[in-house]
Coordinates of N, CA and C in Angstrom, one line a residue:
M1 N -8.9 17.0 -8.1 CA -9.0 15.8 -8.9 C -10.4 15.8 -9.8
K2 N -10.3 15.5 -11.0 CA -11.3 15.5 -11.9 C -12.2 14.5 -11.4
S3 N -13.5 14.8 -11.7 CA -14.6 14.0 -11.5 C -14.4 12.5 -12.1
E4 N -13.9 12.5 -13.2 CA -13.8 11.1 -13.8 C -12.8 10.3 -13.1
T5 N -11.7 11.1 -12.8 CA -10.4 10.3 -12.2 C -10.9 9.9 -10.9
L6 N -11.8 10.3 -10.0 CA -12.4 10.1 -8.7 C -13.3 8.9 -8.8
A7 N -14.2 9.0 -9.7 CA -15.0 7.8 -10.1 C -14.2 6.5 -10.5
A8 N -13.2 6.8 -11.1 CA -12.2 5.6 -11.6 C -11.7 5.1 -10.2
L9 N -11.2 5.9 -9.6 CA -10.6 5.4 -8.2 C -11.5 4.6 -7.2
Q10 N -12.7 5.0 -7.2 CA -13.7 4.5 -6.4 C -14.2 3.2 -6.9
N11 N -14.2 3.1 -8.3 CA -14.6 2.0 -8.9 C -13.5 1.0 -8.7
A12 N -12.1 1.1 -8.8 CA -11.0 0.3 -8.5 C -11.1 -0.1 -7.0
R13 N -11.3 0.7 -6.1 CA -11.5 0.3 -4.7 C -12.6 -0.8 -4.5
T14 N -13.7 -0.6 -5.2 CA -14.8 -1.4 -5.0 C -14.4 -2.7 -5.5
Q15 N -13.7 -2.8 -6.6 CA -13.4 -4.2 -7.3 C -12.0 -4.7 -6.9
R16 N -11.3 -3.9 -6.0 CA -10.1 -4.5 -5.3 C -9.1 -4.4 -6.2
Q17 N -9.0 -3.4 -7.2 CA -7.9 -3.3 -8.1 C -6.9 -2.1 -7.9
A18 N -5.7 -2.6 -7.9 CA -4.6 -1.7 -7.5 C -4.6 -0.6 -8.6
V19 N -4.1 0.6 -8.4 CA -4.0 1.6 -9.4 C -3.2 2.9 -8.8
A20 N -2.5 3.4 -9.7 CA -1.8 4.6 -9.3 C -2.2 5.6 -10.1
L21 N -2.2 6.8 -9.3 CA -2.7 7.9 -9.9 C -1.2 8.9 -10.3
A22 N -0.9 8.8 -11.5 CA 0.3 9.6 -11.8 C 0.1 11.1 -12.3
T23 N 0.6 12.1 -11.5 CA 0.2 13.4 -11.9 C 1.7 14.2 -12.0
R24 N 2.0 14.9 -13.4 CA 2.9 15.7 -13.6 C 2.7 16.9 -12.7
L25 N 3.6 17.4 -12.0 CA 3.7 18.5 -11.0 C 3.7 19.8 -11.6
S26 N 4.2 19.9 -12.9 CA 4.2 21.2 -13.7 C 3.0 21.6 -14.1
D27 N 2.1 20.6 -14.5 CA 0.8 21.2 -15.2 C -0.3 20.1 -14.8
A28 N -0.2 19.3 -14.0 CA -1.2 18.3 -13.5 C -1.9 17.5 -14.3
A29 N -0.9 17.1 -15.5 CA -1.1 16.1 -16.4 C -1.6 14.7 -15.7
E30 N -2.2 13.9 -16.0 CA -2.7 12.7 -15.1 C -2.6 11.4 -16.1
A31 N -2.4 10.3 -15.5 CA -2.7 8.9 -16.0 C -3.0 8.1 -14.8
L32 N -4.0 7.2 -15.0 CA -4.3 6.4 -14.2 C -3.6 4.9 -14.7
I33 N -3.0 4.3 -13.9 CA -1.9 3.2 -14.4 C -2.5 2.0 -13.4
Y34 N -2.7 0.8 -14.1 CA -3.2 -0.4 -13.4 C -2.3 -1.4 -13.7
T35 N -2.4 -2.7 -13.2 CA -1.4 -3.6 -13.6 C -1.4 -4.1 -14.8
D36 N -2.6 -3.9 -15.6 CA -2.7 -4.6 -17.0 C -3.0 -3.6 -17.8
R37 N -3.1 -2.2 -17.6 CA -3.5 -1.1 -18.5 C -3.0 0.2 -17.9
A38 N -2.9 1.1 -18.8 CA -2.8 2.6 -18.3 C -3.8 3.5 -19.2
E39 N -4.3 4.6 -18.6 CA -5.1 5.6 -19.3 C -4.8 6.9 -18.9
G40 N -4.7 7.8 -19.8 CA -4.6 9.1 -19.6 C -3.4 9.8 -20.2
A41 N -3.2 11.2 -20.0 CA -2.1 11.8 -20.9 C -0.7 11.3 -20.8
L42 N -0.4 10.7 -19.6 CA 1.0 10.2 -19.3 C 0.9 8.8 -19.5
A43 N 0.1 8.2 -19.9 CA 0.0 6.6 -20.2 C 0.9 6.3 -21.4
T44 N 1.3 7.2 -22.2 CA 2.0 7.0 -23.3 C 3.5 6.8 -23.0
D45 N 4.0 7.5 -21.9 CA 5.6 7.3 -21.3 C 5.8 6.0 -20.7
P46 N 6.4 5.3 -21.3 CA 6.6 3.8 -20.7 C 7.5 3.9 -19.3
A47 N 8.3 5.0 -19.2 CA 9.1 5.2 -18.1 C 8.2 5.4 -16.7
V48 N 7.2 6.4 -16.9 CA 6.0 6.5 -15.9 C 5.3 5.4 -15.7
V49 N 4.9 4.7 -16.7 CA 4.1 3.3 -16.3 C 4.9 2.4 -15.7
A50 N 6.2 2.3 -15.9 CA 7.0 1.1 -15.3 C 7.1 1.4 -13.9
A51 N 7.5 3.0 -13.6 CA 7.6 3.5 -12.2 C 6.4 3.2 -11.5
A52 N 5.3 3.4 -12.1 CA 4.0 3.4 -11.4 C 3.5 1.9 -10.9
R53 N 4.0 1.1 -11.9 CA 3.7 -0.3 -11.5 C 4.6 -0.9 -10.5
R54 N 5.9 -0.2 -10.5 CA 6.7 -0.7 -9.3 C 6.3 -0.1 -8.0
A55 N 5.9 1.1 -8.0 CA 5.3 1.5 -6.8 C 3.9 0.9 -6.4
L56 N 3.2 0.4 -7.2 CA 1.9 -0.5 -7.0 C 2.4 -2.0 -6.3
G57 N 3.5 -2.5 -6.8 CA 4.0 -3.7 -6.4 C 4.4 -3.6 -5.0
I58 N 5.1 -2.4 -4.4 CA 5.5 -2.2 -3.1 C 4.2 -1.4 -2.3
G59 N 3.2 -1.0 -2.8 CA 2.3 -0.3 -2.2 C 2.7 1.0 -1.5
R60 N 3.6 1.7 -2.2 CA 4.0 3.0 -1.5 C 3.9 4.1 -2.8
S61 N 3.4 5.4 -2.3 CA 3.2 6.5 -3.0 C 4.7 7.2 -3.0
E62 N 5.1 7.7 -4.1 CA 6.3 8.4 -4.2 C 6.4 9.4 -5.3
T63 N 7.5 10.1 -5.1 CA 7.7 11.3 -6.4 C 9.0 10.8 -7.1
I64 N 8.8 10.7 -8.4 CA 9.8 10.4 -9.3 C 10.2 11.5 -10.1
E65 N 11.3 11.6 -11.0 CA 11.6 12.3 -11.9 C 12.1 11.7 -13.3
V66 N 11.2 12.1 -14.4 CA 11.3 11.6 -15.7 C 11.4 12.5 -16.6
G67 N 12.4 12.6 -17.2 CA 12.9 13.4 -18.5 C 12.8 14.9 -17.7
G68 N 13.4 15.3 -16.6 CA 13.5 16.4 -16.1 C 12.1 17.0 -15.5
Q69 N 11.2 16.1 -15.5 CA 9.8 16.4 -14.9 C 9.6 15.6 -13.8
R70 N 9.0 16.1 -12.7 CA 8.6 15.7 -11.3 C 7.3 15.0 -11.4
I71 N 7.1 13.8 -11.3 CA 5.7 13.0 -11.3 C 5.5 12.4 -9.9
F72 N 4.3 12.6 -9.4 CA 4.0 12.3 -8.2 C 3.0 11.0 -8.5
L73 N 3.3 9.9 -7.8 CA 2.7 8.5 -8.0 C 1.8 8.4 -6.6
N74 N 0.4 8.5 -6.9 CA -0.3 8.2 -5.5 C -0.9 6.9 -5.9
V75 N -0.3 5.9 -4.8 CA -0.8 4.7 -5.0 C -2.1 4.1 -4.4
Y76 N -2.9 3.5 -4.9 CA -4.0 2.9 -4.1 C -4.2 1.5 -4.3
V77 N -3.8 0.7 -3.3 CA -3.9 -0.9 -3.2 C -5.0 -1.1 -2.3
P78 N -5.7 -2.4 -2.7 CA -6.5 -2.9 -1.9 C -5.8 -3.4 -0.6
P79 N -6.5 -3.3 0.5 CA -5.8 -3.7 1.9 C -5.4 -5.4 1.9
P80 N -4.6 -5.6 2.6 CA -4.2 -7.0 2.8 C -5.5 -7.9 3.1
R81 N -5.8 -9.0 2.5 CA -7.0 -9.8 2.8 C -6.6 -11.3 3.2
L82 N -7.2 -11.7 4.2 CA -7.2 -13.1 4.5 C -8.2 -13.7 4.4
I83 N -8.3 -14.9 3.6 CA -9.3 -15.9 3.4 C -9.0 -17.1 4.1
I84 N -9.8 -17.3 5.1 CA -9.7 -18.4 6.0 C -10.8 -19.6 5.5
V85 N -10.4 -20.6 5.1 CA -11.5 -21.9 4.7 C -11.4 -22.9 5.9
G86 N -12.5 -22.9 6.4 CA -12.8 -23.6 7.7 C -13.0 -23.1 8.9
A87 N -14.5 -22.9 9.3 CA -14.8 -22.2 10.5 C -14.6 -22.9 11.8
V88 N -13.3 -23.1 11.9 CA -13.0 -24.4 13.1 C -12.3 -23.3 14.3
H89 N -11.9 -24.0 15.4 CA -11.4 -23.2 16.5 C -10.2 -22.5 16.2
I90 N -9.2 -22.9 15.5 CA -8.2 -22.2 14.9 C -8.5 -20.8 14.4
A91 N -9.6 -21.1 13.5 CA -10.0 -19.7 12.8 C -10.6 -18.9 13.6
Q92 N -11.3 -19.2 14.9 CA -11.8 -18.3 15.7 C -10.7 -17.6 16.4
S93 N -9.5 -17.8 16.6 CA -8.4 -17.3 17.1 C -7.8 -16.5 16.1
L94 N -7.7 -17.1 14.8 CA -7.0 -16.4 13.7 C -7.7 -15.3 13.2
A95 N -9.0 -15.4 12.8 CA -9.5 -14.0 12.4 C -9.5 -12.7 13.1
P96 N -9.7 -12.6 14.4 CA -9.5 -11.5 15.1 C -8.1 -11.1 15.2
M97 N -7.1 -12.0 15.3 CA -5.8 -11.5 15.0 C -5.4 -10.8 13.8
A98 N -5.8 -11.2 12.6 CA -5.8 -10.7 11.4 C -6.4 -9.5 11.1
S99 N -7.5 -9.3 12.0 CA -8.3 -8.0 11.9 C -7.6 -7.0 12.5
L100 N -6.9 -7.4 13.7 CA -6.2 -6.4 14.4 C -4.7 -5.9 13.8
L101 N -4.4 -6.7 12.8 CA -3.0 -6.2 12.0 C -3.8 -5.7 10.5
D102 N -5.0 -5.3 10.6 CA -5.7 -4.4 9.6 C -5.8 -5.3 8.2
F103 N -6.0 -6.5 8.3 CA -6.4 -7.3 7.0 C -7.8 -7.5 7.1
D104 N -8.3 -7.6 5.9 CA -9.7 -7.8 5.6 C -10.1 -9.1 5.7
V105 N -10.8 -9.8 6.7 CA -10.8 -11.1 6.8 C -12.1 -11.7 6.4
T106 N -12.2 -12.8 5.7 CA -13.2 -13.5 5.4 C -13.4 -15.1 5.7
V107 N -14.2 -15.6 6.3 CA -14.3 -17.1 6.6 C -15.2 -17.7 5.8
V108 N -14.7 -18.7 5.3 CA -15.3 -19.4 3.9 C -15.6 -20.9 4.8
D109 N -16.9 -21.3 4.8 CA -17.3 -22.8 5.1 C -18.8 -23.0 4.6
P110 N -19.1 -24.0 3.9 CA -20.4 -24.4 3.6 C -21.1 -25.0 4.8
R111 N -20.6 -25.5 5.9 CA -21.1 -26.0 6.9 C -21.8 -25.0 7.8
R112 N -23.1 -24.8 7.8 CA -23.9 -23.9 8.5 C -23.9 -23.8 9.9
A113 N -23.5 -25.0 10.6 CA -23.5 -25.1 11.9 C -22.2 -24.4 12.3
F114 N -21.2 -24.3 11.4 CA -19.7 -23.9 12.0 C -19.8 -22.3 11.6
A115 N -19.9 -22.0 10.3 CA -19.8 -20.7 9.8 C -21.1 -19.9 10.1
T116 N -20.8 -19.2 11.3 CA -22.2 -18.2 11.9 C -21.4 -17.0 12.4
D117 N -22.3 -16.2 12.3 CA -21.8 -14.7 12.8 C -21.5 -14.7 14.2
S118 N -22.3 -15.4 15.0 CA -22.1 -15.5 16.5 C -20.6 -16.2 16.9
R119 N -20.2 -17.1 15.8 CA -18.8 -17.6 16.2 C -17.7 -16.8 15.8
F120 N -18.0 -15.8 14.8 CA -17.0 -15.0 14.1 C -17.8 -13.6 14.1
P121 N -17.7 -12.8 15.1 CA -18.2 -11.5 15.3 C -17.6 -10.5 14.5
G122 N -18.0 -9.6 13.9 CA -17.3 -8.6 13.2 C -16.4 -9.2 11.9
V123 N -16.7 -10.2 11.5 CA -15.9 -10.9 10.5 C -16.9 -11.3 9.4
K124 N -16.5 -11.0 8.3 CA -17.5 -11.5 7.0 C -17.3 -13.3 6.9
V125 N -18.6 -13.6 6.9 CA -18.9 -15.1 6.7 C -19.7 -15.6 5.7
M126 N -18.9 -16.6 4.7 CA -19.6 -17.1 3.8 C -19.8 -18.5 3.8
Q127 N -21.1 -18.8 3.9 CA -21.5 -20.3 3.8 C -21.7 -20.8 2.4
E128 N -20.4 -20.9 1.9 CA -20.5 -21.4 0.6 C -19.1 -22.4 0.5
W129 N -19.1 -23.2 -0.7 CA -17.8 -23.8 -1.1 C -16.7 -22.7 -1.5
A130 N -15.5 -23.1 -1.0 CA -14.6 -22.3 -1.3 C -14.4 -21.9 -2.7
D131 N -14.3 -22.8 -3.6 CA -14.3 -22.3 -5.1 C -15.2 -21.4 -5.6
D132 N -16.4 -21.6 -5.2 CA -17.4 -20.7 -5.5 C -17.3 -19.4 -4.8
A133 N -17.2 -19.2 -3.6 CA -16.8 -18.1 -2.8 C -15.6 -17.1 -3.6
F134 N -14.5 -17.9 -4.1 CA -13.5 -17.3 -4.6 C -13.9 -16.8 -5.9
E135 N -14.6 -17.4 -6.6 CA -15.2 -16.9 -7.9 C -16.0 -15.6 -7.7
K136 N -16.7 -15.5 -6.6 CA -17.5 -14.2 -6.3 C -16.4 -13.2 -5.8
M137 N -15.6 -13.6 -4.9 CA -14.7 -12.7 -4.5 C -13.4 -12.2 -5.2
G138 N -12.9 -13.0 -5.9 CA -11.7 -13.0 -6.8 C -10.5 -12.7 -6.0
L139 N -9.3 -13.4 -6.3 CA -8.2 -13.4 -5.8 C -7.2 -12.8 -6.3
D140 N -6.3 -11.9 -5.5 CA -5.4 -11.1 -6.1 C -4.1 -11.1 -5.1
A141 N -3.1 -10.3 -5.5 CA -1.8 -10.2 -4.9 C -1.8 -9.9 -3.6
S142 N -2.8 -9.3 -3.0 CA -2.9 -8.6 -1.7 C -3.7 -9.7 -0.8
T143 N -3.9 -11.0 -1.2 CA -4.6 -12.0 -0.6 C -3.9 -13.0 0.0
A144 N -4.2 -13.5 1.1 CA -3.6 -14.8 1.7 C -4.7 -15.7 1.8
V145 N -4.3 -17.0 1.6 CA -5.5 -18.1 1.7 C -5.1 -19.0 2.6
V146 N -5.7 -19.6 3.8 CA -5.2 -20.6 4.6 C -6.5 -21.6 4.8
T147 N -6.2 -22.9 4.6 CA -7.3 -23.8 4.5 C -7.0 -24.7 6.0
L148 N -8.0 -24.9 6.6 CA -7.9 -25.3 8.1 C -8.9 -26.8 8.4
T149 N -9.6 -27.1 7.3 CA -10.8 -28.3 7.7 C -10.1 -29.6 7.8
H150 N -9.1 -29.9 7.2 CA -8.8 -31.3 7.3 C -9.4 -32.1 6.5
D151 N -10.4 -31.5 5.6 CA -11.4 -32.3 4.8 C -11.0 -32.0 3.3
P152 N -10.3 -33.0 2.8 CA -10.1 -32.7 1.3 C -11.3 -32.2 0.4
K153 N -12.4 -32.4 0.8 CA -13.5 -32.0 -0.2 C -13.7 -30.6 0.0
L154 N -13.2 -30.1 1.1 CA -13.2 -28.5 1.4 C -12.0 -28.0 1.2
D155 N -11.1 -28.5 1.3 CA -9.8 -27.8 1.3 C -9.1 -27.8 -0.1
D156 N -9.1 -28.9 -0.9 CA -8.6 -29.3 -2.1 C -9.1 -28.2 -3.2
P157 N -10.4 -28.0 -3.2 CA -10.6 -27.1 -4.3 C -10.2 -25.6 -4.0
A158 N -10.2 -25.1 -2.7 CA -9.8 -24.1 -2.1 C -8.1 -23.9 -2.6
L159 N -7.4 -24.8 -2.2 CA -5.8 -24.8 -2.7 C -5.7 -24.8 -4.2
E160 N -6.4 -25.7 -4.8 CA -6.3 -25.6 -6.3 C -6.7 -24.0 -6.9
A161 N -7.9 -23.5 -6.5 CA -7.9 -22.3 -7.1 C -6.9 -21.2 -6.6
A162 N -6.4 -21.2 -5.3 CA -5.5 -20.5 -4.8 C -4.1 -20.5 -5.5
L163 N -3.8 -21.7 -5.9 CA -2.7 -22.0 -6.4 C -2.3 -21.5 -7.8
K164 N -3.7 -21.2 -8.4 CA -3.7 -20.8 -9.9 C -4.1 -19.4 -10.1
S165 N -3.8 -18.7 -8.9 CA -4.0 -17.1 -8.7 C -2.7 -16.8 -8.3
D166 N -2.6 -15.5 -8.1 CA -1.5 -14.6 -7.8 C -1.3 -14.2 -6.4
V167 N -2.2 -15.0 -5.4 CA -2.2 -14.6 -4.0 C -0.8 -14.9 -3.5
F168 N -0.6 -13.9 -2.5 CA 0.9 -14.0 -2.0 C 1.3 -15.0 -0.8
Y169 N 0.1 -15.6 -0.5 CA 0.4 -16.8 0.4 C -0.8 -18.0 0.5
V170 N -0.4 -19.1 0.6 CA -1.2 -20.0 0.5 C -0.8 -20.9 1.7
G171 N -1.3 -21.4 2.6 CA -1.0 -22.2 3.7 C -2.2 -23.5 3.9
A172 N -1.5 -24.5 4.6 CA -2.5 -25.7 4.7 C -2.2 -26.4 5.9
L173 N -3.1 -26.4 6.9 CA -3.1 -27.2 8.1 C -2.9 -28.7 7.8
G174 N -2.1 -29.4 8.6 CA -2.0 -30.8 8.5 C -0.6 -31.2 8.6
S175 N -0.5 -32.4 8.8 CA 1.0 -33.0 9.3 C 1.6 -33.5 7.9
R176 N 2.9 -33.6 7.9 CA 3.7 -33.9 6.7 C 3.0 -35.1 5.9
R177 N 2.7 -36.1 6.6 CA 2.0 -37.1 6.1 C 0.8 -36.6 5.0
T178 N -0.2 -35.8 5.8 CA -1.2 -35.4 5.2 C -0.9 -34.4 4.0
H179 N 0.2 -33.7 4.1 CA 0.5 -32.9 3.2 C 1.1 -33.8 1.7
A180 N 1.8 -34.8 2.1 CA 2.1 -35.5 0.9 C 0.9 -36.2 0.2
K181 N -0.1 -36.7 1.0 CA -1.3 -37.2 0.4 C -2.1 -36.1 -0.3
R182 N -2.0 -34.8 0.1 CA -2.6 -33.7 -0.5 C -1.8 -33.4 -1.9
K183 N -0.5 -33.7 -1.8 CA 0.1 -33.5 -3.1 C -0.3 -34.4 -4.2
E184 N -0.7 -35.5 -3.9 CA -0.9 -36.6 -4.7 C -2.3 -36.2 -5.4
R185 N -3.3 -35.8 -4.4 CA -4.7 -35.6 -4.9 C -4.5 -34.1 -6.0
L186 N -3.8 -33.3 -5.5 CA -3.5 -32.0 -6.3 C -2.9 -32.2 -7.6
S187 N -2.1 -33.4 -7.7 CA -1.2 -33.4 -8.7 C -2.2 -34.2 -9.7
E188 N -3.1 -35.0 -9.3 CA -4.1 -35.4 -10.3 C -4.9 -34.6 -10.7
A189 N -5.2 -33.5 -10.0 CA -6.2 -32.5 -10.5 C -5.5 -31.4 -11.3
G190 N -4.0 -31.6 -11.6 CA -3.3 -30.6 -12.7 C -2.4 -29.8 -12.1
I191 N -2.4 -29.8 -10.7 CA -1.3 -28.7 -9.8 C 0.0 -29.3 -10.1
T192 N 1.0 -28.5 -10.6 CA 2.2 -28.8 -11.0 C 3.1 -28.9 -9.9
D193 N 4.3 -29.3 -9.6 CA 5.2 -29.3 -8.5 C 5.6 -28.0 -8.3
E194 N 5.7 -27.3 -9.2 CA 6.1 -25.8 -8.9 C 4.8 -24.8 -8.3
Q195 N 3.7 -25.2 -8.9 CA 2.6 -24.5 -7.9 C 2.5 -24.9 -6.5
F196 N 2.7 -26.4 -6.5 CA 2.5 -27.0 -5.1 C 3.4 -26.3 -4.1
A197 N 4.6 -26.2 -4.6 CA 5.5 -25.8 -3.8 C 5.2 -24.5 -3.1
R198 N 4.4 -23.7 -3.6 CA 3.9 -22.6 -3.0 C 3.1 -22.6 -1.6
I199 N 2.5 -23.9 -1.4 CA 1.8 -24.1 -0.1 C 2.7 -24.2 1.1
H200 N 2.4 -23.5 2.2 CA 3.1 -23.6 3.4 C 2.2 -24.7 4.1
G201 N 3.1 -25.7 4.1 CA 2.5 -27.0 5.0 C 3.4 -27.8 5.3
P202 N 3.4 -28.2 6.6 CA 2.4 -27.7 7.7 C 2.7 -26.3 7.7
V203 N 1.3 -25.8 8.0 CA 1.2 -24.3 7.9 C 1.7 -23.7 9.2
G204 N 2.4 -22.6 9.2 CA 2.7 -21.5 10.3 C 4.0 -21.8 10.7
L205 N 4.7 -20.9 11.5 CA 6.0 -20.9 11.9 C 6.3 -22.1 12.7
N206 N 7.3 -22.6 12.9 CA 7.9 -23.8 13.8 C 8.0 -23.2 15.2
I207 N 7.1 -22.9 15.9 CA 7.3 -22.2 17.1 C 6.8 -23.2 18.4
G208 N 6.5 -24.5 18.1 CA 6.0 -25.4 19.0 C 4.5 -25.2 19.5
A209 N 3.9 -24.6 18.7 CA 2.3 -24.4 18.9 C 1.5 -25.6 19.1
K210 N 0.8 -25.6 19.9 CA -0.1 -26.6 20.3 C -1.6 -26.4 20.4
S211 N -2.0 -25.4 21.1 CA -3.3 -24.8 21.2 C -4.0 -24.2 20.0
P212 N -5.1 -24.0 19.6 CA -5.7 -23.4 18.6 C -5.0 -22.0 18.4
A213 N -5.0 -21.1 19.6 CA -4.5 -19.8 19.7 C -3.1 -19.8 19.3
E214 N -2.3 -20.8 20.0 CA -0.9 -20.8 19.5 C -0.8 -21.1 18.0
I215 N -1.4 -22.0 17.5 CA -1.3 -22.2 16.2 C -1.6 -21.0 15.2
A216 N -2.8 -20.5 15.6 CA -3.1 -19.1 15.0 C -2.2 -18.0 15.1
V217 N -1.3 -18.0 16.2 CA -0.3 -16.9 16.1 C 0.7 -17.5 15.2
S218 N 1.2 -18.8 14.9 CA 2.2 -19.3 14.2 C 1.9 -19.0 12.9
I219 N 0.6 -19.1 12.4 CA 0.0 -18.8 11.1 C 0.0 -17.4 10.7
M220 N -0.5 -16.6 11.5 CA -0.2 -15.1 11.2 C 1.1 -14.7 11.2
G221 N 2.1 -15.1 12.1 CA 3.4 -14.6 12.0 C 4.1 -15.1 10.5
Q222 N 3.7 -16.1 10.3 CA 4.1 -16.7 8.8 C 3.7 -15.6 7.7
I223 N 2.4 -15.6 7.9 CA 1.8 -14.6 6.7 C 2.4 -13.3 6.8
V224 N 2.6 -12.5 7.8 CA 3.2 -11.3 8.0 C 4.8 -11.3 7.4
E225 N 5.6 -12.5 7.9 CA 6.9 -12.6 7.3 C 6.8 -12.9 5.9
V226 N 6.2 -13.6 5.3 CA 6.1 -13.6 3.7 C 5.6 -12.5 3.0
R227 N 4.6 -11.7 3.5 CA 4.2 -10.6 2.9 C 5.4 -9.6 3.1
A228 N 6.1 -9.4 4.1 CA 7.3 -8.4 4.4 C 8.3 -8.7 3.5
R229 N 8.5 -10.0 3.2 CA 9.8 -10.5 2.5 C 9.5 -10.1 1.0
R230 N 8.2 -10.5 0.6 CA 7.8 -10.0 -1.0 C 7.9 -8.5 -1.1
L231 N 7.3 -7.8 -0.1 CA 7.2 -6.6 -0.5 C 8.7 -5.8 -0.5
E232 N 9.6 -6.4 0.4 CA 11.1 -6.0 0.3 C 11.6 -6.5 -0.9
E233 N 11.5 -7.5 -1.4 CA 11.8 -8.1 -3.0 C 11.4 -7.2 -3.9
L234 N 10.2 -6.8 -3.8 CA 9.7 -5.9 -5.0 C 10.1 -4.5 -4.9
A235 N 10.5 -4.0 -3.7 CA 10.9 -2.8 -3.6 C 12.4 -2.6 -4.2
G236 N 13.1 -3.4 -3.7 CA 14.5 -3.3 -4.4 C 15.2 -1.8 -4.3
P237 N 16.3 -1.8 -5.0 CA 16.8 -0.3 -5.1 C 15.8 0.9 -5.8
K238 N 15.8 1.8 -5.2 CA 14.9 2.7 -6.2 C 15.6 3.3 -7.3
V239 N 15.0 3.4 -8.6 CA 15.6 3.8 -9.7 C 14.8 5.0 -10.1
V240 N 15.7 5.9 -10.4 CA 15.0 7.3 -10.9 C 15.0 7.3 -12.3
A241 N 14.0 7.4 -13.1 CA 13.7 7.2 -14.7 C 14.6 8.3 -15.3
A242 N 15.3 8.1 -16.4 CA 16.0 9.1 -17.2 C 14.9 10.0 -18.0

């Protein structure tokens, strides 16, 4: 691998950018293909670029055939990430569950008495308002966002930012009545009905969960389900480029 290619891949990893390295097996010609741009010798071939972006969507490396030439698409995507807004009891169960499933977990809460390393060992904790934290972290299609505080001052800015991004999952704790009031507030903030419909609220699968740990199980189960369905839809039937 060329040194400049390796440097670009390392930079993409740091920036949580999805990228596919397309390599023509006959002569090792390359291209780095991102979701919004493509660079390199193979970047001018629309069939290669389209196939690479499909592979990025499903997060799977594969070999394709384009114009009689075999191209290997080596896909590098950021790991799935869960951002939990609210360092509450449910979060203390949810964070380690998500970590066990190889999610990159961050807990965000400006309340210093709640957002502590001792309450969330081994998990990144940010003592900031969610919208400020999101701006620093960046939100992407590999990210799920869950709000758990029941406090509109903390939850609403997080939901507004998440709904304006391409995160794959948005969930919010609260009853149906709470969710209806939430819709009124977010509508006033400019969130459309279509955007609001992305929220899973009340959050979690309907499994009769009562305790914080049970609610965490229902939330994590729903996140896994939504992510799996999304990847399945993106995969679709494999098409070999002509």
